[in-house]
PDB file of C-alpha atoms in Angstrom:
ATOM      1  CA  MET A   1     111.230 114.204  89.284  1.00 42.00           C
ATOM      2  CA  PRO A   2     114.490 112.360  88.493  1.00 41.00           C
ATOM      3  CA  GLN A   3     114.807 110.568  85.187  1.00 39.00           C
ATOM      4  CA  HIS A   4     115.928 106.965  84.789  1.00 39.00           C
ATOM      5  CA  PRO A   5     117.086 105.284  81.546  1.00 36.00           C
ATOM      6  CA  ASN A   6     114.790 102.605  80.164  1.00 34.00           C
ATOM      7  CA  ASP A   7     117.720 100.230  79.658  1.00 34.00           C
ATOM      8  CA  ALA A   8     118.701 100.238  83.338  1.00 33.00           C
ATOM      9  CA  ARG A   9     119.741  96.808  84.598  1.00 30.00           C
ATOM     10  CA  ILE A  10     116.997  95.778  86.941  1.00 35.00           C
ATOM     11  CA  PRO A  11     116.129  92.429  88.550  1.00 36.00           C
ATOM     12  CA  LEU A  12     112.766  92.313  86.800  1.00 39.00           C
ATOM     13  CA  GLN A  13     111.897  90.704  83.509  1.00 37.00           C
ATOM     14  CA  ALA A  14     112.097  93.053  80.554  1.00 36.00           C
ATOM     15  CA  ALA A  15     108.713  93.972  79.201  1.00 36.00           C
ATOM     16  CA  THR A  16     107.210  95.596  76.139  1.00 34.00           C
ATOM     17  CA  PRO A  17     104.094  97.712  76.476  1.00 36.00           C
ATOM     18  CA  ALA A  18     101.170  95.387  77.121  1.00 36.00           C
ATOM     19  CA  LEU A  19      98.401  95.257  74.554  1.00 32.00           C
ATOM     20  CA  PRO A  20      94.891  95.860  75.870  1.00 32.00           C
ATOM     21  CA  LEU A  21      93.698  92.652  77.491  1.00 30.00           C
ATOM     22  CA  PRO A  22      90.167  91.303  77.072  1.00 31.00           C
ATOM     23  CA  ARG A  23      88.104  91.501  80.222  1.00 34.00           C
ATOM     24  CA  ARG A  24      87.280  88.072  81.554  1.00 38.00           C
ATOM     25  CA  ASP A  25      85.439  86.315  84.286  1.00 42.00           C
ATOM     26  CA  LEU A  26      88.107  84.705  86.443  1.00 43.00           C
ATOM     27  CA  ARG A  27      85.947  81.632  86.824  1.00 39.00           C
ATOM     28  CA  ASP A  28      85.549  81.233  83.047  1.00 39.00           C
ATOM     29  CA  ALA A  29      89.299  81.271  82.399  1.00 40.00           C
ATOM     30  CA  THR A  30      90.512  77.901  81.157  1.00 37.00           C
ATOM     31  CA  ARG A  31      93.811  77.150  82.752  1.00 43.00           C
ATOM     32  CA  ASP A  32      95.711  74.105  83.859  1.00 43.00           C
ATOM     33  CA  PRO A  33      95.586  73.356  87.616  1.00 45.00           C
ATOM     34  CA  LEU A  34      97.884  75.684  89.496  1.00 60.00           C
ATOM     35  CA  THR A  35     100.762  73.799  91.030  1.00 58.00           C
ATOM     36  CA  PRO A  36     103.899  75.327  92.541  1.00 60.00           C
ATOM     37  CA  PRO A  37     107.114  74.300  90.781  1.00 63.00           C
ATOM     38  CA  ALA A  38     108.860  71.548  92.755  1.00 56.00           C
ATOM     39  CA  ALA A  39     112.061  73.602  92.867  1.00 54.00           C
ATOM     40  CA  ALA A  40     110.171  76.477  94.507  1.00 56.00           C
ATOM     41  CA  LEU A  41     108.992  74.173  97.287  1.00 51.00           C
ATOM     42  CA  THR A  42     112.219  72.296  97.962  1.00 53.00           C
ATOM     43  CA  SER A  43     114.328  75.468  98.010  1.00 53.00           C
ATOM     44  CA  GLN A  44     112.217  77.064 100.769  1.00 59.00           C
ATOM     45  CA  PRO A  45     112.085  76.381 104.521  1.00 63.00           C
ATOM     46  CA  VAL A  46     109.286  73.978 105.460  1.00 62.00           C
ATOM     47  CA  GLN A  47     106.869  76.667 106.686  1.00 69.00           C
ATOM     48  CA  GLN A  48     107.362  78.835 103.607  1.00 74.00           C
ATOM     49  CA  SER A  49     106.919  75.799 101.332  1.00 81.00           C
ATOM     50  CA  LEU A  50     103.659  74.934 103.075  1.00 87.00           C
ATOM     51  CA  GLU A  51     102.376  78.499 102.735  1.00 86.00           C
ATOM     52  CA  LEU A  52     103.312  78.592  99.040  1.00 92.00           C
ATOM     53  CA  ALA A  53     101.516  75.300  98.368  1.00 92.00           C
ATOM     54  CA  GLN A  54      98.422  76.568 100.230  1.00 92.00           C
ATOM     55  CA  ARG A  55      98.499  79.765  98.178  1.00 93.00           C
ATOM     56  CA  TYR A  56      98.556  77.865  94.881  1.00 93.00           C
ATOM     57  CA  GLU A  57      95.790  75.509  96.039  1.00 93.00           C
ATOM     58  CA  LEU A  58      93.528  78.363  97.133  1.00 93.00           C
ATOM     59  CA  LEU A  59      94.025  80.333  93.921  1.00 93.00           C
ATOM     60  CA  HIS A  60      93.177  77.210  91.919  1.00 91.00           C
ATOM     61  CA  ARG A  61      90.059  76.598  94.026  1.00 91.00           C
ATOM     62  CA  LEU A  62      88.945  80.213  93.558  1.00 91.00           C
ATOM     63  CA  GLY A  63      89.564  79.990  89.813  1.00 89.00           C
ATOM     64  CA  VAL A  64      92.040  82.875  89.737  1.00 88.00           C
ATOM     65  CA  PRO A  65      94.351  82.790  86.680  1.00 81.00           C
ATOM     66  CA  THR A  66      97.853  84.036  87.459  1.00 88.00           C
ATOM     67  CA  VAL A  67      98.081  86.226  84.364  1.00 91.00           C
ATOM     68  CA  ALA A  68      97.681  89.927  83.671  1.00 93.00           C
ATOM     69  CA  ASN A  69      94.072  91.032  83.873  1.00 92.00           C
ATOM     70  CA  GLU A  70      92.545  94.327  82.804  1.00 94.00           C
ATOM     71  CA  ASP A  71      90.421  94.720  85.914  1.00 94.00           C
ATOM     72  CA  PHE A  72      93.457  94.346  88.172  1.00 96.00           C
ATOM     73  CA  ASP A  73      95.401  96.722  85.911  1.00 97.00           C
ATOM     74  CA  ASP A  74      92.569  99.231  86.360  1.00 97.00           C
ATOM     75  CA  LEU A  75      92.716  98.773  90.122  1.00 98.00           C
ATOM     76  CA  ALA A  76      96.508  99.275  90.137  1.00 98.00           C
ATOM     77  CA  ARG A  77      96.136 102.444  88.067  1.00 98.00           C
ATOM     78  CA  ASP A  78      93.351 103.832  90.261  1.00 98.00           C
ATOM     79  CA  MET A  79      95.379 103.127  93.417  1.00 98.00           C
ATOM     80  CA  ALA A  80      98.518 104.779  91.987  1.00 98.00           C
ATOM     81  CA  GLU A  81      96.622 107.840  90.764  1.00 98.00           C
ATOM     82  CA  LYS A  82      94.843 108.361  94.088  1.00 98.00           C
ATOM     83  CA  ALA A  83      98.159 108.064  95.930  1.00 98.00           C
ATOM     84  CA  GLY A  84      99.974 110.253  93.375  1.00 98.00           C
ATOM     85  CA  PHE A  85     102.520 107.500  92.610  1.00 98.00           C
ATOM     86  CA  LEU A  86     104.063 106.479  89.285  1.00 97.00           C
ATOM     87  CA  TYR A  87     103.749 102.708  89.810  1.00 98.00           C
ATOM     88  CA  GLY A  88     100.980 100.503  91.171  1.00 98.00           C
ATOM     89  CA  PHE A  89     100.840  96.707  91.562  1.00 98.00           C
ATOM     90  CA  VAL A  90      98.469  93.873  92.424  1.00 98.00           C
ATOM     91  CA  ASN A  91     100.958  91.168  93.301  1.00 98.00           C
ATOM     92  CA  LEU A  92     100.492  87.419  93.889  1.00 97.00           C
ATOM     93  CA  GLY A  93     103.247  85.819  95.993  1.00 95.00           C
ATOM     94  CA  LEU A  94     103.885  82.717  93.888  1.00 94.00           C
ATOM     95  CA  ALA A  95     107.158  80.989  92.970  1.00 92.00           C
ATOM     96  CA  ARG A  96     107.952  84.451  91.630  1.00 94.00           C
ATOM     97  CA  GLN A  97     106.111  87.610  92.576  1.00 96.00           C
ATOM     98  CA  THR A  98     103.527  87.935  89.808  1.00 96.00           C
ATOM     99  CA  PHE A  99     101.909  91.272  88.952  1.00 97.00           C
ATOM    100  CA  ILE A 100      98.400  90.435  87.720  1.00 96.00           C
ATOM    101  CA  GLY A 101      97.686  94.152  88.034  1.00 97.00           C
ATOM    102  CA  LEU A 102     100.261  96.729  86.913  1.00 98.00           C
ATOM    103  CA  HIS A 103     100.344 100.468  86.296  1.00 98.00           C
ATOM    104  CA  GLN A 104     103.541 102.279  85.314  1.00 97.00           C
ATOM    105  CA  PRO A 105     104.804 105.210  83.209  1.00 96.00           C
ATOM    106  CA  LEU A 106     104.621 105.049  79.421  1.00 95.00           C
ATOM    107  CA  VAL A 107     107.458 103.197  77.714  1.00 93.00           C
ATOM    108  CA  ASP A 108     108.984 106.414  76.311  1.00 93.00           C
ATOM    109  CA  SER A 109     108.642 108.386  79.559  1.00 93.00           C
ATOM    110  CA  GLY A 110     112.285 108.023  80.588  1.00 93.00           C
ATOM    111  CA  TYR A 111     111.380 106.032  83.713  1.00 94.00           C
ATOM    112  CA  VAL A 112     112.257 102.388  84.271  1.00 93.00           C
ATOM    113  CA  ILE A 113     109.741  99.991  82.710  1.00 94.00           C
ATOM    114  CA  VAL A 114     109.187  96.875  84.800  1.00 93.00           C
ATOM    115  CA  GLY A 115     107.996  93.405  83.847  1.00 94.00           C
ATOM    116  CA  ARG A 116     105.203  91.252  85.211  1.00 96.00           C
ATOM    117  CA  THR A 117     107.307  89.091  87.543  1.00 95.00           C
ATOM    118  CA  MET A 118     110.085  89.574  90.072  1.00 93.00           C
ATOM    119  CA  SER A 119     112.154  87.351  92.363  1.00 91.00           C
ATOM    120  CA  ARG A 120     110.683  86.604  95.787  1.00 89.00           C
ATOM    121  CA  ASP A 121     113.936  87.952  97.259  1.00 86.00           C
ATOM    122  CA  HIS A 122     113.408  91.496  95.940  1.00 89.00           C
ATOM    123  CA  GLY A 123     111.253  94.384  97.044  1.00 92.00           C
ATOM    124  CA  TRP A 124     109.238  94.834 100.233  1.00 95.00           C
ATOM    125  CA  CYS A 125     106.104  92.856  99.364  1.00 96.00           C
ATOM    126  CA  PRO A 126     107.504  89.632 100.909  1.00 94.00           C
ATOM    127  CA  GLU A 127     107.907  91.607 104.153  1.00 94.00           C
ATOM    128  CA  VAL A 128     104.281  92.767 103.937  1.00 97.00           C
ATOM    129  CA  MET A 129     103.118  89.170 103.423  1.00 96.00           C
ATOM    130  CA  THR A 130     105.142  87.951 106.399  1.00 94.00           C
ATOM    131  CA  ARG A 131     103.965  90.676 108.774  1.00 95.00           C
ATOM    132  CA  LYS A 132     100.354  90.495 107.469  1.00 96.00           C
ATOM    133  CA  LYS A 133      99.837  94.219 107.775  1.00 97.00           C
ATOM    134  CA  ALA A 134     100.465  97.363 105.788  1.00 98.00           C
ATOM    135  CA  LEU A 135     103.984  98.722 105.395  1.00 97.00           C
ATOM    136  CA  PRO A 136     104.228 102.506 104.862  1.00 97.00           C
ATOM    137  CA  LEU A 137     107.689 103.705 103.796  1.00 96.00           C
ATOM    138  CA  HIS A 138     107.443 107.415 103.036  1.00 97.00           C
ATOM    139  CA  ASP A 139     111.235 107.424 102.542  1.00 95.00           C
ATOM    140  CA  VAL A 140     112.911 104.028 102.146  1.00 93.00           C
ATOM    141  CA  HIS A 141     116.293 105.533 103.019  1.00 91.00           C
ATOM    142  CA  ALA A 142     115.030 106.628 106.433  1.00 91.00           C
ATOM    143  CA  SER A 143     115.424 103.053 107.697  1.00 84.00           C
ATOM    144  CA  PRO A 144     118.615 100.972 107.138  1.00 85.00           C
ATOM    145  CA  ARG A 145     116.466  97.835 107.364  1.00 84.00           C
ATOM    146  CA  PHE A 146     114.503  98.769 104.250  1.00 86.00           C
ATOM    147  CA  SER A 147     116.995 100.856 102.266  1.00 85.00           C
ATOM    148  CA  GLY A 148     119.260  97.933 101.353  1.00 79.00           C
ATOM    149  CA  ASN A 149     117.144  96.319  98.645  1.00 80.00           C
ATOM    150  CA  ALA A 150     117.989  95.193  95.119  1.00 78.00           C
ATOM    151  CA  VAL A 151     115.251  97.281  93.541  1.00 80.00           C
ATOM    152  CA  VAL A 152     115.953 100.559  95.357  1.00 80.00           C
ATOM    153  CA  ASP A 153     118.765 101.784  93.128  1.00 80.00           C
ATOM    154  CA  ALA A 154     117.695  99.799  90.059  1.00 82.00           C
ATOM    155  CA  VAL A 155     114.309 101.487  89.802  1.00 84.00           C
ATOM    156  CA  GLY A 156     115.216 104.536  91.866  1.00 89.00           C
ATOM    157  CA  ILE A 157     112.587 103.944  94.553  1.00 93.00           C
ATOM    158  CA  ARG A 158     112.241 106.470  97.366  1.00 94.00           C
ATOM    159  CA  SER A 159     108.776 105.631  98.669  1.00 96.00           C
ATOM    160  CA  TYR A 160     106.803 102.389  99.041  1.00 97.00           C
ATOM    161  CA  PHE A 161     103.375 101.660 100.504  1.00 98.00           C
ATOM    162  CA  GLY A 162     102.007  98.121 100.509  1.00 98.00           C
ATOM    163  CA  ALA A 163      99.144  96.161 102.071  1.00 98.00           C
ATOM    164  CA  PRO A 164      98.568  92.379 102.211  1.00 98.00           C
ATOM    165  CA  LEU A 165      95.892  90.381 100.383  1.00 98.00           C
ATOM    166  CA  ILE A 166      94.544  88.061 103.084  1.00 97.00           C
ATOM    167  CA  HIS A 167      91.805  85.515 102.339  1.00 96.00           C
ATOM    168  CA  GLU A 168      89.159  84.840 105.005  1.00 94.00           C
ATOM    169  CA  SER A 169      90.854  81.450 105.560  1.00 93.00           C
ATOM    170  CA  GLY A 170      93.947  83.315 106.770  1.00 94.00           C
ATOM    171  CA  THR A 171      96.010  82.505 103.673  1.00 95.00           C
ATOM    172  CA  VAL A 172      98.054  85.475 102.459  1.00 96.00           C
ATOM    173  CA  LEU A 173      97.814  85.560  98.653  1.00 97.00           C
ATOM    174  CA  GLY A 174      99.977  88.577  97.927  1.00 97.00           C
ATOM    175  CA  THR A 175      99.915  92.362  98.174  1.00 98.00           C
ATOM    176  CA  VAL A 176      98.909  95.603  96.582  1.00 98.00           C
ATOM    177  CA  CYS A 177     101.528  98.348  96.572  1.00 98.00           C
ATOM    178  CA  VAL A 178     102.635 101.647  95.080  1.00 98.00           C
ATOM    179  CA  ILE A 179     106.204 102.847  94.537  1.00 97.00           C
ATOM    180  CA  ASP A 180     107.696 106.132  93.374  1.00 97.00           C
ATOM    181  CA  PRO A 181     111.139 107.743  92.836  1.00 95.00           C
ATOM    182  CA  GLU A 182     110.106 110.660  95.077  1.00 96.00           C
ATOM    183  CA  ARG A 183     109.948 110.487  98.880  1.00 96.00           C
ATOM    184  CA  ARG A 184     106.663 111.497 100.485  1.00 97.00           C
ATOM    185  CA  PRO A 185     106.146 113.831 103.457  1.00 97.00           C
ATOM    186  CA  LEU A 186     105.543 111.931 106.670  1.00 96.00           C
ATOM    187  CA  SER A 187     102.282 113.854 107.005  1.00 97.00           C
ATOM    188  CA  GLU A 188     101.008 112.028 103.889  1.00 97.00           C
ATOM    189  CA  ALA A 189     101.862 108.534 105.138  1.00 97.00           C
ATOM    190  CA  ARG A 190      98.523 107.709 106.754  1.00 97.00           C
ATOM    191  CA  ARG A 191      96.483 108.850 103.738  1.00 98.00           C
ATOM    192  CA  ILE A 192      98.555 106.794 101.301  1.00 98.00           C
ATOM    193  CA  ARG A 193      98.568 103.781 103.627  1.00 98.00           C
ATOM    194  CA  ASP A 194      94.772 103.930 103.810  1.00 98.00           C
ATOM    195  CA  ILE A 195      94.547 104.057 100.004  1.00 98.00           C
ATOM    196  CA  THR A 196      96.574 100.853  99.701  1.00 98.00           C
ATOM    197  CA  ILE A 197      94.554  99.113 102.431  1.00 98.00           C
ATOM    198  CA  HIS A 198      91.301 100.051 100.677  1.00 98.00           C
ATOM    199  CA  SER A 199      92.691  98.909  97.326  1.00 98.00           C
ATOM    200  CA  GLY A 200      93.697  95.608  98.915  1.00 98.00           C
ATOM    201  CA  ALA A 201      90.099  95.102 100.059  1.00 97.00           C
ATOM    202  CA  GLN A 202      88.898  95.849  96.523  1.00 97.00           C
ATOM    203  CA  ALA A 203      91.371  93.334  95.081  1.00 97.00           C
ATOM    204  CA  MET A 204      90.210  90.638  97.483  1.00 96.00           C
ATOM    205  CA  ASP A 205      86.607  91.370  96.553  1.00 95.00           C
ATOM    206  CA  LEU A 206      87.486  90.844  92.887  1.00 94.00           C
ATOM    207  CA  ILE A 207      89.338  87.639  93.728  1.00 93.00           C
ATOM    208  CA  THR A 208      86.692  86.062  95.922  1.00 91.00           C
ATOM    209  CA  HIS A 209      83.310  87.523  95.003  1.00 79.00           C
ATOM    210  CA  ALA A 210      82.807  89.834  92.059  1.00 55.00           C
ATOM    211  CA  PRO A 211      83.056  88.429  88.517  1.00 54.00           C
ATOM    212  CA  ILE A 212      85.831  90.033  86.484  1.00 50.00           C
ATOM    213  CA  ARG A 213      84.406  91.911  83.510  1.00 46.00           C
TER     214      ARG A 213
END
């Protein structure tokens, strides 16, 4: 497995190891009403601005805080471990991509340590949200369309598998995904894709039905 320096310049916010977070019921979290920043709306095409506003409104109505949560971290870890990937994410597509669930290597592992947010212009999760279906990339360099991405070289990504988080209303809230610096055999693509799809269903169940511990 290739090694990557922790001080690599990456388009993600720098992060220190997160302290254990208290488990919470999403509906008991006291937070101000979720509203998209005005700049995020005016800088987007009309359709994208409308979708972003709908996303914020739905998350507020469901009582979902847009902060790190231990249950979503557990889900990201379980998804990554089942897939055999180093990184796992539960990602809300807000003004910035926001990782309410995150699993990654230890801070002293030699791999890149990522933060909890990332620009909406980076990565493949925006593509997954647009297409509204899973995106299996067993080798990101196998397709010119997906190999030219700001995070590919920065984090050293060779494989990506993501699935959308779609509410029953049709609103796409975000994604779940796993990434790794090693390519995967094509024969493994369906298995890993199915893991992300199943994890996406689990995330939506947490968001809409089950109380967070």
